[in-house]
Coordinates of C-alpha atoms in Angstrom, one line a residue:
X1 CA 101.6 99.4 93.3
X2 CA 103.0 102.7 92.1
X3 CA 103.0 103.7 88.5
X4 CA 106.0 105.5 87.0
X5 CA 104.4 108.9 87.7
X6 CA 104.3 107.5 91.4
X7 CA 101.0 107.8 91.7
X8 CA 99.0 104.2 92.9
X9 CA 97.4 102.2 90.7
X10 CA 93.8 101.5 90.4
X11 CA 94.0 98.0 91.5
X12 CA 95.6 99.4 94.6
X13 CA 93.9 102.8 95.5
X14 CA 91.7 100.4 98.6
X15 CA 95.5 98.9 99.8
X16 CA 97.0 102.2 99.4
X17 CA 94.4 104.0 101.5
X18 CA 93.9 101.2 104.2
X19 CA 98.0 101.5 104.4
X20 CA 98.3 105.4 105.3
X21 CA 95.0 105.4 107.5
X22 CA 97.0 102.2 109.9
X23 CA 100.0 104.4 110.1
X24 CA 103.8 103.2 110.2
X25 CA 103.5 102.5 113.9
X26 CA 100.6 100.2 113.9
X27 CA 102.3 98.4 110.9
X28 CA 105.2 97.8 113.0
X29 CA 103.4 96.2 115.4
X30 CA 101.5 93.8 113.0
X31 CA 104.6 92.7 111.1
X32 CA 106.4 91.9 114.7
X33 CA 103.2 90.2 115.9
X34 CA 103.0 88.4 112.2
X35 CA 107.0 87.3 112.6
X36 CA 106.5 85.8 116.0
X37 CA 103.4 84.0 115.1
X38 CA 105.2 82.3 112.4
X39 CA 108.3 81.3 114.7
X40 CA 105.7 79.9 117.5
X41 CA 104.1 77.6 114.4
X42 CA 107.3 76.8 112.9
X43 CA 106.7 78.1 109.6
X44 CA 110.3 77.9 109.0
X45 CA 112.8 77.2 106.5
X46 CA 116.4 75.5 106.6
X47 CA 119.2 77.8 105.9
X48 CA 123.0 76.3 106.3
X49 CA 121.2 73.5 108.4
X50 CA 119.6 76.4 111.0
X51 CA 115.9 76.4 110.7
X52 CA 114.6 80.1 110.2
X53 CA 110.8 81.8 110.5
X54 CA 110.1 82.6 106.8
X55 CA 109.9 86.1 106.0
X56 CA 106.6 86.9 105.2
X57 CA 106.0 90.7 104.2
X58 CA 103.4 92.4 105.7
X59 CA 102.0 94.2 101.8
X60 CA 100.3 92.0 99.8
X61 CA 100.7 92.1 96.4
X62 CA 97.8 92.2 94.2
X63 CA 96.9 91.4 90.9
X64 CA 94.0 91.9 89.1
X65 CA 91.9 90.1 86.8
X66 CA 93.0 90.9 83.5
X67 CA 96.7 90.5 84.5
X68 CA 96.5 87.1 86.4
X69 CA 94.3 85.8 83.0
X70 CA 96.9 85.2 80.8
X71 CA 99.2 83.8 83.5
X72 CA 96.8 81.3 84.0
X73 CA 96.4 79.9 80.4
X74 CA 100.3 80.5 80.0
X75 CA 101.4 78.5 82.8
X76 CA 98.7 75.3 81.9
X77 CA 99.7 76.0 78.6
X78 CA 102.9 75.4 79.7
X79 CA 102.2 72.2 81.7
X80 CA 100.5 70.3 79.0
X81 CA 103.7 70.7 76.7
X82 CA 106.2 69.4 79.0
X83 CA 103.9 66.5 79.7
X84 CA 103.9 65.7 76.0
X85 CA 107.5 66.4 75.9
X86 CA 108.2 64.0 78.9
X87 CA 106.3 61.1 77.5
X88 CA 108.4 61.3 74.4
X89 CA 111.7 61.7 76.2
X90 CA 110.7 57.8 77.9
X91 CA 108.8 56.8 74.5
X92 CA 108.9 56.9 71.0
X93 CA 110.9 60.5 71.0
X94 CA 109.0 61.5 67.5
X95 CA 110.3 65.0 68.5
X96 CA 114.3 64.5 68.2
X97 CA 113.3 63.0 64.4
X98 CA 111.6 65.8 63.8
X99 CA 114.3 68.2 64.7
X100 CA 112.6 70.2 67.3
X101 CA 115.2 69.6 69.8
X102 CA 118.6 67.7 69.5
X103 CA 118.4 64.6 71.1
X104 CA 121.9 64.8 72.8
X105 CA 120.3 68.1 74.9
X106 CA 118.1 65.1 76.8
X107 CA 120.6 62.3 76.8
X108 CA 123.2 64.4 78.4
X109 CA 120.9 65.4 81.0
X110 CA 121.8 64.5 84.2
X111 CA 118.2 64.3 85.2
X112 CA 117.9 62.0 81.9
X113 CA 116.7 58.7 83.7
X114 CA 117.8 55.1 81.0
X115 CA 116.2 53.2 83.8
X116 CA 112.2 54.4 83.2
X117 CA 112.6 54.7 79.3
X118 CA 109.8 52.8 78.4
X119 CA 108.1 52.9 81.5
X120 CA 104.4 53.9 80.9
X121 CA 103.3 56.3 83.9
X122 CA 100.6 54.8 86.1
X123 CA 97.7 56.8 85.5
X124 CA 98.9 58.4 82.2
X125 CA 100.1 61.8 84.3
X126 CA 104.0 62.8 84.4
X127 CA 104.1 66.2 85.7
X128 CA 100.6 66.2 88.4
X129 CA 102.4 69.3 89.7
X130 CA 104.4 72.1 88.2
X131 CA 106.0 75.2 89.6
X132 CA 106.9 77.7 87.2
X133 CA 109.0 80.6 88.1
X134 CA 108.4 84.2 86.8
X135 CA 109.7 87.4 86.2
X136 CA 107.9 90.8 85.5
X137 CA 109.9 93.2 83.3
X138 CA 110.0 96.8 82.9
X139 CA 107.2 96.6 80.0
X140 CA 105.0 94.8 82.9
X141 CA 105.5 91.3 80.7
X142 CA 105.2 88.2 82.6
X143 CA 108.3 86.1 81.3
X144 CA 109.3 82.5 81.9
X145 CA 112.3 82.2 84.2
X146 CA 112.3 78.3 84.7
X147 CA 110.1 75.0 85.1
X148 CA 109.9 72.8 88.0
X149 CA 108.3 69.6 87.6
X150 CA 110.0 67.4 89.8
X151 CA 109.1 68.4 93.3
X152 CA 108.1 71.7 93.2
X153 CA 107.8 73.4 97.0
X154 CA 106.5 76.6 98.0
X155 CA 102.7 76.1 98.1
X156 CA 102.5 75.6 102.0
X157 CA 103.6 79.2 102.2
X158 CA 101.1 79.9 99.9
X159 CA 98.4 79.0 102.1
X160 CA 99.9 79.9 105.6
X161 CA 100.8 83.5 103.9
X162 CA 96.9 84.1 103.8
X163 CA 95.6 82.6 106.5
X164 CA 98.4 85.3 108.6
X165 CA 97.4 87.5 106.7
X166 CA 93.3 87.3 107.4
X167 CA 94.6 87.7 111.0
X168 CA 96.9 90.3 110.8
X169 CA 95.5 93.0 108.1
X170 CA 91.2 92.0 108.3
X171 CA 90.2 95.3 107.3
X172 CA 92.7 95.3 104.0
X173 CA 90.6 92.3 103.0
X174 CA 87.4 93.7 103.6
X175 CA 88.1 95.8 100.8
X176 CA 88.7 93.4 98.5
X177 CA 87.6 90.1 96.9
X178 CA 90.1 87.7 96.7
X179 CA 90.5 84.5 95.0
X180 CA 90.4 82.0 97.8
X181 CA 94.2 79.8 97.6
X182 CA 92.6 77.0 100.0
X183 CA 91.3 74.8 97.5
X184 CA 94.8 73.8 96.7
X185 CA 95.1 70.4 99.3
X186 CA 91.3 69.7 97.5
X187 CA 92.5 69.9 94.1
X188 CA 95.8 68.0 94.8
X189 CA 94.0 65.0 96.3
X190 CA 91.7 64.7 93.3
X191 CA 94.1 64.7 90.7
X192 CA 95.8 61.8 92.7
X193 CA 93.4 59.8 93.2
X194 CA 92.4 60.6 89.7
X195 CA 95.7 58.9 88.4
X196 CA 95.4 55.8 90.4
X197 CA 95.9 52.4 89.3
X198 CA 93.0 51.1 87.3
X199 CA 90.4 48.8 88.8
X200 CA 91.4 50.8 92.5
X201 CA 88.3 52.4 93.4
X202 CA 89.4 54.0 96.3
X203 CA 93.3 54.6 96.2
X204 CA 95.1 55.0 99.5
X205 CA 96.9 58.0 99.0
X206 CA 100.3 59.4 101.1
X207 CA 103.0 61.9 100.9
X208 CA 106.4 60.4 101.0
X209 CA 109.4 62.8 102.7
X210 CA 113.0 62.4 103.4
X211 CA 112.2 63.1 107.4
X212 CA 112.4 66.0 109.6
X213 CA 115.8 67.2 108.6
X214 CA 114.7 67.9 105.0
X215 CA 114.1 71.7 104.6
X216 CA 111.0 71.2 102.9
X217 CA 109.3 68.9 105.8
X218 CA 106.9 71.7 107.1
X219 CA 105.1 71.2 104.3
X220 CA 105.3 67.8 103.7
X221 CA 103.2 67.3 106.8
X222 CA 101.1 70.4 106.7
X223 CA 100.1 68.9 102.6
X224 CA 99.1 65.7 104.4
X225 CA 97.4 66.9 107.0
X226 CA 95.0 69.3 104.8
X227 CA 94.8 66.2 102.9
X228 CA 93.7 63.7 105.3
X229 CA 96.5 61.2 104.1
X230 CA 99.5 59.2 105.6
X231 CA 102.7 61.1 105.6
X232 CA 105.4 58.2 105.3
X233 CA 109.5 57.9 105.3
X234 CA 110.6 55.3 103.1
X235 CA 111.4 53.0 106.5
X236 CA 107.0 53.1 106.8
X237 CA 106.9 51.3 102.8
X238 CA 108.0 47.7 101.7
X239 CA 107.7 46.5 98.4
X240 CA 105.9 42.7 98.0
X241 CA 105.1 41.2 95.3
X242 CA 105.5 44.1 93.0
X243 CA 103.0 46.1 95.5
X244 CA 103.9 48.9 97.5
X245 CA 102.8 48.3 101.1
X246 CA 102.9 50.3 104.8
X247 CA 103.7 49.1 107.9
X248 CA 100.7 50.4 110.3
X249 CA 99.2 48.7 113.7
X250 CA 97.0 46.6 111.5
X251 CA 100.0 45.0 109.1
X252 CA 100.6 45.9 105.8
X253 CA 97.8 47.8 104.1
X254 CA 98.3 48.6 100.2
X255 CA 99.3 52.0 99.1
X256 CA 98.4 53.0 95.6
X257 CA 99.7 56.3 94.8
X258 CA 102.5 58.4 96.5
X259 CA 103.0 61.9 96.4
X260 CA 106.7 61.8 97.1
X261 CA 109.0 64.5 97.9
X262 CA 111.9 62.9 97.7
X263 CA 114.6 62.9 94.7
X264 CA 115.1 60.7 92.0
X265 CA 118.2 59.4 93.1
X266 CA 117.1 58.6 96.3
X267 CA 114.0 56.7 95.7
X268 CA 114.5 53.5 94.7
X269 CA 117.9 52.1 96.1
X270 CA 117.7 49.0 93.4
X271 CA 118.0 51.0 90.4
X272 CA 119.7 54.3 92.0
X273 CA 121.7 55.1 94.9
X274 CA 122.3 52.0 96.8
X275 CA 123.2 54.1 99.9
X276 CA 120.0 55.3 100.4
X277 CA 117.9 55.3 103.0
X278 CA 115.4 57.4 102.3
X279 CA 113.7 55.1 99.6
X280 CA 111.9 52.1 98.9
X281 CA 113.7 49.1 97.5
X282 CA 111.4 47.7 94.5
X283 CA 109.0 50.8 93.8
X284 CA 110.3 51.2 90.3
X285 CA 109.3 47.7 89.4
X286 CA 105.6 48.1 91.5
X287 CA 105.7 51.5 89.1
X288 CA 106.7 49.2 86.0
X289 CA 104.2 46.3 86.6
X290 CA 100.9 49.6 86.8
X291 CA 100.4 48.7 90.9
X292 CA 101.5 52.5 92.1
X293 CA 101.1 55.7 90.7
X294 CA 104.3 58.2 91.6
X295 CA 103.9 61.8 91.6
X296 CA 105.9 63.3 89.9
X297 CA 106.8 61.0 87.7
X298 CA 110.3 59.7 88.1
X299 CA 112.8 61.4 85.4
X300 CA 110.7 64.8 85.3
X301 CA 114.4 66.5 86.0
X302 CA 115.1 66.1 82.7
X303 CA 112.0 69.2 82.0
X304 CA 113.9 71.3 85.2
X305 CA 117.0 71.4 83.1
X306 CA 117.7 75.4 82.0
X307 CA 119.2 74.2 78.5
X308 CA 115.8 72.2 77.5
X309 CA 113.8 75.1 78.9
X310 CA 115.1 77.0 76.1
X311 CA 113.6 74.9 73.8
X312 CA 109.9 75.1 76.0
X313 CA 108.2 77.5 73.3
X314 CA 109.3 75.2 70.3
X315 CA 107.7 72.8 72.4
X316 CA 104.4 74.2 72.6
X317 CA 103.8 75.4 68.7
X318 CA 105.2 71.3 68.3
X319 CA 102.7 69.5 70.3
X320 CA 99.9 72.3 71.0
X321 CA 100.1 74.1 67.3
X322 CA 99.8 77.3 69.9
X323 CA 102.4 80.5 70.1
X324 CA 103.3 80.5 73.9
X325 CA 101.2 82.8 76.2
X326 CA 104.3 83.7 78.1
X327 CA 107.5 84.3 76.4
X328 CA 110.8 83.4 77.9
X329 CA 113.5 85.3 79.1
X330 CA 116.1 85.8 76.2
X331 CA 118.5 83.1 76.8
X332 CA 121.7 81.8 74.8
X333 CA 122.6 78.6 74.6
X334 CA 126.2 78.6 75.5
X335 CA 126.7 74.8 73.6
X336 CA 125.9 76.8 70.7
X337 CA 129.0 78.7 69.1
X338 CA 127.8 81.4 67.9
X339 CA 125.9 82.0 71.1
X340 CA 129.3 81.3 73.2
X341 CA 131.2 83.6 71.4
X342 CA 129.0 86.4 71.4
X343 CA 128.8 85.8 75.0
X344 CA 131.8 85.5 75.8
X345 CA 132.5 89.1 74.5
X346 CA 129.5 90.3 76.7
X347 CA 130.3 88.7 80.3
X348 CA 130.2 91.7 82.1
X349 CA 126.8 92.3 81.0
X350 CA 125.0 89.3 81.3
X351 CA 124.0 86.6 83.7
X352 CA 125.6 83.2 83.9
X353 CA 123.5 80.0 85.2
X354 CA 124.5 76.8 85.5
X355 CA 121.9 74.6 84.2
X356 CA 121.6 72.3 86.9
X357 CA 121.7 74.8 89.4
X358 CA 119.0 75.6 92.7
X359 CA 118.7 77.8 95.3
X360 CA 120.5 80.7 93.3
X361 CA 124.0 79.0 93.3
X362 CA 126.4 78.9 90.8
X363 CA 124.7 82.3 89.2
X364 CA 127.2 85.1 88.4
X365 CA 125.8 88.3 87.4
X366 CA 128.0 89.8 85.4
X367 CA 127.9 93.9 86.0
X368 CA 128.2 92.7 90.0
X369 CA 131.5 90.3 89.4
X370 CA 135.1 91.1 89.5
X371 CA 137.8 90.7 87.0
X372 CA 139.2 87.3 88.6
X373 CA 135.1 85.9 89.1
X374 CA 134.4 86.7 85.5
X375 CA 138.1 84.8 84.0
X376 CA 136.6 82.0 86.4
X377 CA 133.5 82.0 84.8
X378 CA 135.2 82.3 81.6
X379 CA 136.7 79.3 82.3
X380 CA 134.5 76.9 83.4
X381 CA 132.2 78.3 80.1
X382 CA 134.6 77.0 78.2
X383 CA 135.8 73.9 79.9
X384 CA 131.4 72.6 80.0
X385 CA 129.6 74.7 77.7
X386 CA 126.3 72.5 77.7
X387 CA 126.6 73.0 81.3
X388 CA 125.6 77.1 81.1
X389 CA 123.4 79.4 79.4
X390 CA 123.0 83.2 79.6
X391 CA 120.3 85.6 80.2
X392 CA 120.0 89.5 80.1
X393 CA 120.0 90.8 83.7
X394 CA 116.0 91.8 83.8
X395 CA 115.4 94.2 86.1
X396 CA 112.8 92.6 88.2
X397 CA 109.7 94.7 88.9
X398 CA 109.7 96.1 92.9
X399 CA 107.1 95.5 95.0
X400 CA 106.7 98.3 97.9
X401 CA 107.5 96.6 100.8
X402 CA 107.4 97.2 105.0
X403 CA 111.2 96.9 105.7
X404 CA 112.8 99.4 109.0
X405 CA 109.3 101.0 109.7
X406 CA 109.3 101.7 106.1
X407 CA 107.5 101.2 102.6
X408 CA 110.6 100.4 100.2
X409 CA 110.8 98.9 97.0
X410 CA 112.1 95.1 96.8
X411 CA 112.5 93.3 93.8
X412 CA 109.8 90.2 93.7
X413 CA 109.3 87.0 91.4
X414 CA 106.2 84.8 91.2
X415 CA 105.8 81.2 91.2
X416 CA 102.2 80.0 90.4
X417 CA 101.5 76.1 91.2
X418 CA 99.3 74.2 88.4
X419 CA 97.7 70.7 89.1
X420 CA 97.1 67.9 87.0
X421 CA 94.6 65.6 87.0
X422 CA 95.2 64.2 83.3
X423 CA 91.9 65.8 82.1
X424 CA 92.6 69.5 83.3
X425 CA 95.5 71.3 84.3
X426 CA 94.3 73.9 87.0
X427 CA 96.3 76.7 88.4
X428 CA 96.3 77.7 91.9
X429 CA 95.2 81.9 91.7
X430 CA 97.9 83.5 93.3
X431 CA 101.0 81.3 93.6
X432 CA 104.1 82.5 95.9
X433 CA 105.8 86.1 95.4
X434 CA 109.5 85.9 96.5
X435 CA 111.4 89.0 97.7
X436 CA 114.6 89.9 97.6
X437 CA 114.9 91.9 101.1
X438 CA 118.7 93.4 100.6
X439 CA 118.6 96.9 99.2
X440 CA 118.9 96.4 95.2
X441 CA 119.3 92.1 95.5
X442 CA 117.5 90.6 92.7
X443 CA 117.5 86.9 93.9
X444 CA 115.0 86.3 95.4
X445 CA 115.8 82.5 97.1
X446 CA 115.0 82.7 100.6
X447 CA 118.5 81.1 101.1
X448 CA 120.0 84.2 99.6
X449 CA 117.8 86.6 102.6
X450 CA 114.5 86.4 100.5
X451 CA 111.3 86.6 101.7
X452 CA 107.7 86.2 100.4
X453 CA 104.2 88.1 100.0
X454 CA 100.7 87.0 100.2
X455 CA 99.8 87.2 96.2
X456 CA 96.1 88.3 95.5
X457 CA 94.4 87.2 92.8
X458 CA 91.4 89.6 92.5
X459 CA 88.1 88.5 91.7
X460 CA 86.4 90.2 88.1
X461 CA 83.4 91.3 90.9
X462 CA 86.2 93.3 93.1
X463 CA 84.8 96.5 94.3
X464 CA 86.6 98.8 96.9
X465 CA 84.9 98.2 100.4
X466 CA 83.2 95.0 98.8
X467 CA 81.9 92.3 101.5
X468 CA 84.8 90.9 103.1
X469 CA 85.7 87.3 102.4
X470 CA 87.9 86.3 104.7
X471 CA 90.0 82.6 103.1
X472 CA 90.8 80.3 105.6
X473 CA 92.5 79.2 103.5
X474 CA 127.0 58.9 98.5
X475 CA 128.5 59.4 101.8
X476 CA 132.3 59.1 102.4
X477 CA 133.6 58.4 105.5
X478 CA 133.2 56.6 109.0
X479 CA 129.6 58.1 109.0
X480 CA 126.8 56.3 110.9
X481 CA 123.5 55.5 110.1
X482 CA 122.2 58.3 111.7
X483 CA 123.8 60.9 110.2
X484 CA 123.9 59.5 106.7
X485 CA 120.5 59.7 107.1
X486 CA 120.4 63.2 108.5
X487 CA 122.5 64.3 105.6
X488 CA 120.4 62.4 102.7
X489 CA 117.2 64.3 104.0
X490 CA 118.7 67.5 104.1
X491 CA 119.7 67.0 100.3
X492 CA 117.4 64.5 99.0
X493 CA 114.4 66.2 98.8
X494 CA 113.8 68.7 96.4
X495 CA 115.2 71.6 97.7
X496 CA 112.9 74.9 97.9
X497 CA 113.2 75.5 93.7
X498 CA 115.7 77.1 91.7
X499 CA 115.3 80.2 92.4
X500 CA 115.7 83.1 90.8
X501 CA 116.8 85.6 90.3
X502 CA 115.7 86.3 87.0
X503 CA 118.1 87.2 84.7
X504 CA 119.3 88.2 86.9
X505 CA 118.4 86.0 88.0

């Protein structure tokens, strides 16, 4: 919003105006008014097994046309290479012969899935939806922080964010022209009923989720209601005949793809965790024999994993014969020797993250830890090195935001959403800006006290005081049943991404 000089920038000389003429009082009053609306419709998140209103800042951030461009062709850039790189994970994996990427960095994976090698994706679509986490640093770059094409969640946020924000700052928006973010349930449907089985003419479609316990459920139901689709547990599916079926007052009806939102492990208790209860006992084989269409495809994880996203803009000069829009952040491998060592020497001045870590944990920022955390660390580098890599600590860009009556620069990341249909990857203008709250915290995972912004995409025909358009956008234990199944929701869906915290993360 600011530029060094601290004067506002162009794109926000409307915001900053609209900002100072509402006055610090009246802003209070909105962002109290915004926070209770969100408790009383249970936009909420689960935190230690509480559920919590989601922060929503009351300061939008914007971006403007030029800037949001490149994201956009960097992110489906992005996409299209890690579906490539998928399908030759599970097929002929011309790549490892090639020597674009060891093949023990997959195998050793423990998102790396023997069960669907070979297994031919209905539809032709692995990743229909992608996440992808970024960071802005202090030149203004957009970098990669991470990939998430398993279950990516965030984009109910997305949506709600606006729609609270329509109600709570209308005159902002009449100032401004913003890409509308409620297309997104529209676009999602299509590319699902895109990738249907063939000879289905018109798919029955419905969102799969672990159950109410699962952090993430909010917007499992609110993505099937704006979809107009069945949202299912794995108790409303049976598998018949290598057909996927659900139980409704009529009988069994056919279900052809599934949007599910529930992990890997959990999915398919035949070839997985036979504990579970959150699955469907046969889907793999309905998958295997081309009757259902799972999205995402089962074994994605194996993209998610921080040690093969170092290897993402190898991928995409491989497969694409393009230099990646959006560069990573620097990142060494700590398998590597050379990289480990040089690390090693460096601990206090880097960031640690475990490869298979979400939600923040397991990161150790290096200028923040103690002498006994960073011999720890030290430690466990040494004892699993493919399980670690290292960043720079990037010093995230601040956003100003409304915190004790007050405009105060937080530290923000962005995750944009892309869609795939198989024929287009299209990315959802705006995506969801995470905040760090804390004074000087740089993750930015709401279980770590983050928040989020509304993110405006600007349209090229902007204009200050432009028309408004408003967008309406395995258990142990003498555990029952019941609580088994409590606990397997809670941690079998797809938490809320791997955060942040950019390098720092």
């Amino acid at each position: 919003m600011f530029a060094p000089d601290a004067s506002v920038r162009p794109g926000y000389a409307a915001l900053g105006r609209r900002v100072q003429q509402i006055g610090p009082e009246d802003l209070h009053v909105r962002a109290e008014s915004l926070s209770r609306s969100y408790v009383d419709q249970g936009v909420t998140f689960d935190l230690g097994g509480v559920e919590r209103p989601f922060p929503l800042d009351l300061v939008p951030r914007l971006i403007e046309p030029d800037v949001w461009a490149p994201v956009e062709r960097g992110v489906a850039q992005r996409v299209r290479a890690l579906e490539a790189f998928l399908d030759a994970v599970y097929g002929e994996g011309r790549l490892f012969r090639d020597g674009v990427m060891p093949r023990h960095v997959v195998l050793s994976s423990p998102h790396f899935h023997r069960v669907v090698h070979g297994l031919e994706p209905v539809g032709g679509v692995r990743v229909h939806v992608a996440g992808i986490d970024l960071v802005r640093d202090n030149a203004g770059t957009f970098r990669v922080l991470e990939d998430n094409v398993r279950v990516p969640s965030g984009v109910s946020y997305v949506m709600t964010n606006r729609r609270a924000m329509a109600t709570a700052l209308p005159e902002v928006f009449a100032d401004h022209r913003i890409r509308p973010v409620a297309r997104y349930p529209r676009q999602l449907l299509a590319a699902l009923r895109a990738t249907a089985p063939a000879g289905v003419a018109d798919p029955t479609v419905v969102v799969l989720t672990p159950g109410v316990y699962n952090s993430a459920y909010f917007e499992h139901a609110l993505l099937a209601r704006l979809m107009g689709v069945e949202l299912v547990e794995g108790r409303d599916l049976v598998c018949r005949g290598g057909r996927v079926l659900m139980r409704t007052t009529n009988g069994l009806e056919p279900v052809h793809v599934i949007y599910r939102r529930v992990d890997d492990e959990f999915l398919d208790p035949v070839h997985f965790r036979a504990d579970s209860l959150l699955g469907v006992a046969g889907i793999v084989n309905a998958m295997r024999v081309g009757n259902v269409t799972v999205a995402n495809a089962l074994g994605n994880g194996v993209a998610d994993d921080k040690l093969v996203y170092t290897y993402v803009p190898d991928l995409i000069r491989y497969y694409l014969a393009e230099d990646p829009v959006l560069p990573n952040v620097d990142t060494w491998r700590m398998e590597e020797p050379a990289h480990r060592e040089e690390v090693l020497d460096r601990l206090d001045e880097l960031v640690l993250k475990p490869v298979d870590g979400s939600g923040g944990k397991g990161i150790v920022i290096g200028p923040r830890a103690s002498r006994a955390e960073l011999d720890e660390l030290r430690a466990k580098v040494l004892a699993d090195p493919r399980g670690w890599i290292a960043q720079p600590v990037v010093q995230l860009s601040t956003h100003p935001t409304f915190i004790d009556g007050a405009l105060r620069p937080r530290h923000v990341d962005l995750r944009p959403f892309a869609v795939n249909d198989g024929r287009e990857v299209w990315v959802l203008p705006g995506g969801l800006t995470r905040v760090a709250l804390p004074e000087g915290e740089l993750i930015v995972n709401s279980s770590q006290g983050g928040g989020s912004k509304d993110t405006w995409v600007l349209s090229r025909s902007a204009l200050p005081g432009a028309t408004a358009r408003l967008v309406q956008e395995p258990p142990t234990g003498r555990l029952d049943l019941r609580q088994m199944e409590q606990q397997q929701q809670q941690s079998g869906g797809a938490p809320y991404g791997d955060v942040v915290g950019g390098a720092p993360c």
